[in-house]
Short mmCIF file of C-alpha atoms in Angstrom, two decimals:
data_model
loop_
_atom_site.label_atom_id
_atom_site.label_comp_id
_atom_site.label_asym_id
_atom_site.label_seq_id
_atom_site.Cartn_x
_atom_site.Cartn_y
_atom_site.Cartn_z
CA MET A 1 0.00 0.00 0.00
CA TYR A 2 2.74 2.46 0.92
CA LEU A 3 4.45 1.99 -2.46
CA SER A 4 1.14 2.98 -4.06
CA PHE A 5 0.94 6.04 -1.80
CA PHE A 6 4.53 6.97 -2.63
CA LEU A 7 4.04 6.69 -6.41
CA ARG A 8 0.76 8.59 -6.29
CA GLY A 9 2.49 11.46 -4.52
CA PHE A 10 5.90 11.42 -6.19
CA SER A 11 5.50 9.91 -9.68
CA PHE A 12 4.84 13.35 -11.14
CA LEU A 13 7.92 14.75 -9.41
CA ILE A 14 10.03 11.88 -10.76
CA ILE A 15 9.23 12.87 -14.35
CA ALA A 16 9.36 16.63 -13.62
CA PRO A 17 13.16 17.11 -14.11
CA TYR A 18 12.96 15.45 -17.53
CA ALA A 19 9.75 17.24 -18.52
CA THR A 20 10.88 20.71 -17.47
CA ARG A 21 13.99 20.44 -19.63
CA LEU A 22 11.71 20.09 -22.66
CA ILE A 23 8.68 22.16 -21.69
CA PRO A 24 9.01 25.96 -21.32
CA PRO A 25 7.75 27.62 -18.11
CA ASP A 26 4.54 28.96 -19.69
CA TYR A 27 3.43 25.51 -20.80
CA TRP A 28 4.59 23.87 -17.56
CA GLY A 29 2.64 26.40 -15.50
CA ALA A 30 -0.47 25.64 -17.56
CA VAL A 31 -0.01 21.91 -16.94
CA LEU A 32 0.26 22.50 -13.18
CA SER A 33 -2.82 24.75 -13.20
CA ALA A 34 -4.83 22.18 -15.14
CA GLN A 35 -3.85 19.40 -12.74
CA ALA A 36 -4.76 21.53 -9.73
CA LEU A 37 -8.20 22.30 -11.18
CA GLY A 38 -8.63 18.63 -12.07
CA LEU A 39 -7.71 17.58 -8.53
CA TRP A 40 -10.37 19.84 -7.08
CA VAL A 41 -12.93 18.47 -9.54
CA THR A 42 -11.92 14.97 -8.41
CA LEU A 43 -12.93 15.91 -4.86
CA ILE A 44 -16.34 16.95 -6.16
CA LEU A 45 -16.77 13.60 -7.91
CA ASP A 46 -15.45 11.60 -4.95
CA TYR A 47 -18.18 13.18 -2.79
CA GLY A 48 -17.02 11.47 0.38
CA PHE A 49 -17.82 7.99 -0.99
CA ASN A 50 -14.47 6.68 0.26
CA VAL A 51 -16.04 6.94 3.72
CA THR A 52 -19.81 6.63 3.22
CA GLY A 53 -19.53 4.10 0.39
CA THR A 54 -17.17 1.94 2.41
CA ARG A 55 -19.40 2.09 5.47
CA ASN A 56 -22.55 1.20 3.52
CA LEU A 57 -20.95 -1.68 1.61
CA VAL A 58 -19.51 -3.25 4.75
CA SER A 59 -23.00 -3.64 6.18
CA LEU A 60 -24.17 -5.29 2.93
CA LEU A 61 -21.36 -7.74 2.22
CA ASN A 62 -23.60 -10.79 2.61
CA ASN A 63 -26.32 -9.46 0.32
CA LYS A 64 -25.27 -9.28 -3.36
CA LEU A 65 -28.53 -7.65 -4.43
CA SER A 66 -28.11 -4.83 -1.95
CA ILE A 67 -24.42 -4.45 -2.90
CA SER A 68 -25.44 -4.10 -6.55
CA SER A 69 -27.94 -1.41 -5.59
CA ALA A 70 -25.34 0.46 -3.53
CA ILE A 71 -22.76 0.34 -6.34
CA SER A 72 -25.37 1.52 -8.82
CA GLY A 73 -26.23 4.40 -6.51
CA ILE A 74 -22.62 5.53 -6.17
CA TYR A 75 -22.00 5.53 -9.91
CA THR A 76 -25.31 7.22 -10.66
CA ALA A 77 -24.35 9.92 -8.15
CA LYS A 78 -20.98 10.33 -9.85
CA PHE A 79 -22.62 10.76 -13.26
CA ILE A 80 -24.93 13.39 -11.76
CA LEU A 81 -21.91 15.13 -10.24
CA LEU A 82 -20.30 15.35 -13.69
CA ILE A 83 -22.71 18.23 -14.41
CA PRO A 84 -21.45 20.62 -11.68
CA SER A 85 -17.91 19.38 -12.33
CA PHE A 86 -18.17 20.39 -15.98
CA ILE A 87 -19.55 23.81 -14.96
CA VAL A 88 -16.63 24.31 -12.53
CA VAL A 89 -14.13 23.44 -15.27
CA VAL A 90 -15.77 25.76 -17.84
CA LEU A 91 -15.76 28.67 -15.39
CA GLY A 92 -12.25 27.87 -14.20
CA VAL A 93 -10.86 27.75 -17.73
CA HIS A 94 -12.70 30.94 -18.72
CA PHE A 95 -11.27 32.98 -15.84
CA SER A 96 -7.71 31.69 -16.10
CA SER A 97 -4.91 31.37 -18.62
CA LEU A 98 -6.08 27.81 -19.37
CA LYS A 99 -8.41 29.20 -22.04
CA ASN A 100 -5.31 29.39 -24.23
CA TYR A 101 -4.65 25.65 -23.86
CA THR A 102 -7.54 23.81 -25.49
CA VAL A 103 -6.31 20.22 -25.15
CA LEU A 104 -5.47 20.62 -21.46
CA SER A 105 -8.87 22.18 -20.79
CA LEU A 106 -10.66 19.35 -22.61
CA PHE A 107 -8.93 16.61 -20.64
CA ILE A 108 -9.41 18.11 -17.17
CA VAL A 109 -12.87 16.54 -16.76
CA PHE A 110 -11.75 13.27 -18.38
CA TRP A 111 -8.74 13.03 -16.07
CA ALA A 112 -10.79 13.83 -12.96
CA ALA A 113 -13.53 11.33 -13.91
CA ALA A 114 -11.05 8.52 -14.56
CA GLN A 115 -9.42 9.24 -11.21
CA SER A 116 -12.62 9.37 -9.17
CA PHE A 117 -14.49 6.48 -10.83
CA GLY A 118 -12.02 3.97 -9.38
CA PRO A 119 -13.88 1.91 -6.73
CA VAL A 120 -11.42 2.32 -3.87
CA TRP A 121 -14.42 2.25 -1.51
CA TYR A 122 -15.24 -1.31 -2.64
CA PHE A 123 -11.76 -2.62 -1.93
CA GLN A 124 -11.72 -0.81 1.41
CA ALA A 125 -15.04 -2.41 2.36
CA THR A 126 -13.80 -5.90 1.45
CA ASP A 127 -10.48 -5.20 3.22
CA ARG A 128 -8.46 -5.91 0.04
CA LEU A 129 -6.83 -2.61 -0.69
CA HIS A 130 -3.77 -4.49 -1.93
CA ILE A 131 -5.65 -5.26 -5.18
CA TYR A 132 -6.42 -1.58 -5.66
CA ALA A 133 -2.81 -0.74 -4.81
CA LEU A 134 -1.38 -3.17 -7.37
CA THR A 135 -3.45 -1.74 -10.21
CA ASP A 136 -2.57 1.77 -9.11
CA ILE A 137 1.15 0.97 -8.96
CA PHE A 138 0.98 -0.50 -12.47
CA SER A 139 -0.72 2.62 -13.85
CA ARG A 140 1.80 4.98 -12.22
CA LEU A 141 4.79 3.02 -13.51
CA LEU A 142 3.24 2.80 -16.98
CA TYR A 143 2.63 6.56 -16.92
CA MET A 144 6.26 7.34 -16.13
CA LEU A 145 7.46 4.94 -18.82
CA LEU A 146 5.18 6.46 -21.48
CA ILE A 147 6.29 9.97 -20.55
CA PHE A 148 9.94 9.08 -21.10
CA ILE A 149 9.05 7.42 -24.42
CA PHE A 150 6.66 9.93 -26.01
CA LEU A 151 7.54 13.33 -24.48
CA ARG A 152 10.10 14.62 -26.97
CA SER A 153 9.54 18.36 -27.44
CA SER A 154 7.82 21.41 -25.98
CA GLU A 155 4.84 20.82 -28.28
CA ASP A 156 4.16 17.55 -26.47
CA TYR A 157 3.32 19.31 -23.18
CA TYR A 158 -0.31 18.14 -23.36
CA LEU A 159 0.86 14.51 -23.04
CA ILE A 160 1.54 15.15 -19.34
CA ILE A 161 -2.21 15.07 -18.69
CA VAL A 162 -3.38 12.97 -21.65
CA LEU A 163 -1.10 10.04 -20.76
CA GLN A 164 -2.01 10.39 -17.10
CA PHE A 165 -5.68 10.16 -18.04
CA LEU A 166 -5.14 7.07 -20.21
CA THR A 167 -3.09 5.14 -17.63
CA ILE A 168 -5.49 5.96 -14.80
CA LEU A 169 -8.39 4.93 -17.05
CA ILE A 170 -6.77 1.53 -17.62
CA SER A 171 -6.40 1.06 -13.87
CA THR A 172 -10.00 2.11 -13.23
CA ILE A 173 -11.35 -0.28 -15.88
CA VAL A 174 -9.42 -3.19 -14.35
CA GLN A 175 -10.66 -2.33 -10.85
CA CYS A 176 -14.28 -2.03 -12.01
CA THR A 177 -14.01 -5.32 -13.91
CA ILE A 178 -12.76 -7.12 -10.79
CA MET A 179 -15.56 -5.60 -8.73
CA SER A 180 -18.18 -6.55 -11.31
CA LEU A 181 -16.99 -10.16 -11.56
CA GLU A 182 -17.02 -10.54 -7.78
CA THR A 183 -20.40 -8.96 -7.12
CA GLY A 184 -22.19 -9.89 -10.33
CA SER A 185 -23.39 -6.31 -10.57
CA LYS A 186 -23.85 -4.22 -13.66
CA ILE A 187 -21.64 -1.34 -12.62
CA PHE A 188 -23.14 1.31 -14.83
CA LYS A 189 -26.76 0.26 -14.41
CA LEU A 190 -27.99 3.67 -13.37
CA SER A 191 -30.73 4.21 -10.82
CA LEU A 192 -31.88 7.75 -10.07
CA VAL A 193 -33.39 6.73 -6.73
CA ASP A 194 -30.22 4.96 -5.59
CA GLY A 195 -28.14 7.88 -6.85
CA ILE A 196 -30.14 10.43 -4.87
CA ASN A 197 -29.87 8.26 -1.74
CA ALA A 198 -26.10 8.05 -2.23
CA LEU A 199 -25.87 11.83 -2.58
CA ARG A 200 -27.89 12.33 0.57
CA SER A 201 -25.67 10.00 2.60
CA GLY A 202 -22.43 11.74 1.62
CA TRP A 203 -23.31 15.42 1.35
CA SER A 204 -21.94 16.56 4.73
CA ILE A 205 -18.54 14.91 4.25
CA SER A 206 -18.38 16.16 0.66
CA ILE A 207 -19.11 19.80 1.51
CA PHE A 208 -16.54 19.75 4.31
CA THR A 209 -13.86 18.20 2.06
CA ILE A 210 -14.48 20.51 -0.90
CA ILE A 211 -14.43 23.69 1.20
CA THR A 212 -11.41 22.77 3.32
CA SER A 213 -9.38 21.69 0.30
CA VAL A 214 -9.80 24.86 -1.77
CA TYR A 215 -6.27 25.94 -0.87
CA THR A 216 -4.52 22.56 -0.61
CA ALA A 217 -5.99 21.08 -3.79
CA ALA A 218 -6.67 24.12 -5.97
CA GLY A 219 -4.05 26.54 -4.67
CA ILE A 220 -1.91 26.41 -7.82
CA PHE A 221 -4.94 26.95 -10.03
CA ILE A 222 -6.09 29.95 -7.95
CA LEU A 223 -2.59 31.40 -8.27
CA GLY A 224 -2.85 30.95 -12.05
CA ILE A 225 -5.90 33.24 -12.16
CA PHE A 226 -3.84 36.18 -10.93
CA VAL A 227 -0.34 35.62 -12.34
CA PRO A 228 1.09 34.47 -15.69
CA SER A 229 1.70 30.76 -16.30
CA HIS A 230 5.49 31.04 -16.06
CA GLN A 231 5.16 32.32 -12.48
CA VAL A 232 2.88 29.40 -11.65
CA ALA A 233 5.65 27.07 -12.83
CA ILE A 234 8.10 28.61 -10.34
CA TYR A 235 5.81 28.10 -7.35
CA GLY A 236 4.09 24.95 -8.59
CA ASN A 237 7.02 22.55 -8.34
CA ALA A 238 7.65 23.44 -4.70
CA ASP A 239 3.94 23.12 -3.94
CA ARG A 240 3.76 19.68 -5.56
CA LEU A 241 6.75 18.51 -3.51
CA ALA A 242 5.16 19.70 -0.26
CA ARG A 243 1.80 18.14 -1.10
CA ALA A 244 3.43 14.87 -2.12
CA GLY A 245 4.93 14.53 1.34
CA LEU A 246 1.65 15.39 3.00
CA SER A 247 -0.27 12.99 0.77
CA ILE A 248 1.57 9.95 2.16
CA ASP A 249 0.48 10.86 5.68
CA ARG A 250 -3.05 11.63 4.45
CA LYS A 251 -3.36 8.30 2.64
CA SER A 252 -2.10 6.47 5.72
CA THR A 253 -4.74 8.23 7.78
CA ARG A 254 -7.41 7.24 5.26
CA LEU A 255 -6.26 3.63 5.40
CA ASN A 256 -6.58 3.61 9.19
CA SER A 257 -9.92 5.38 8.94
CA SER A 258 -11.24 2.73 6.58
CA HIS A 259 -10.35 0.02 9.08
CA ARG A 260 -12.14 1.97 11.83
CA CYS A 261 -15.09 2.40 9.49
CA ILE A 262 -15.22 -1.35 8.85
CA SER A 263 -14.98 -2.13 12.57
CA TYR A 264 -17.75 0.34 13.34
CA ALA A 265 -20.04 -1.02 10.63
CA VAL A 266 -19.47 -4.60 11.74
#
């Protein structure tokens, strides 16, 4: 698990020295701004399901029909949340320098959706986070490999996010396939009633997380609204390093919280 936490926090910093030699500061600042906006959108789509989804599934582990309904509710809720997420991205791009970077802007929602649609809550509920970790480790290593292979010039700056989206998408598809085979559920069988119930159960945690993470998650993007992209690049690398260190502690806390959640539900 800790290798997964490490790669999630530091994989981007591992490729940064190579990427910044090829990508000029203006482009690099735009990449950092896009990732920061995408990270905040991911929090909107996650909606606290890592806690509420885990708790609900633990109490249903012996009832496949109820598990299928709960999974359907979570994914229906996520599809509903794509609407405000898209609005946030459109407004964010319009009021920042990202409006000059069409490909980056287009892939922000795709990247955030691929990231948040991974069923970490399912593997937490079944106490098998090692499966989630293995798929995540594979996607991070594949991402770094593809960056070193395909990033060849400053005009390839958009690959930083596009390749990240594609590798995370592969990991998410594998995770969802495993979950579907084990539960026999049709993952994307949408149910408006189940979706609304899922939104109701997680709204308090979601609002708290989104508000308290405006600075930590979206700080670089907010900076990009007021200063040119090349100045974002100067601050952004240091910010990513600091957040990478904090993320390991945060993920460890979430792992312990999931175990407490399971114990409480049982």
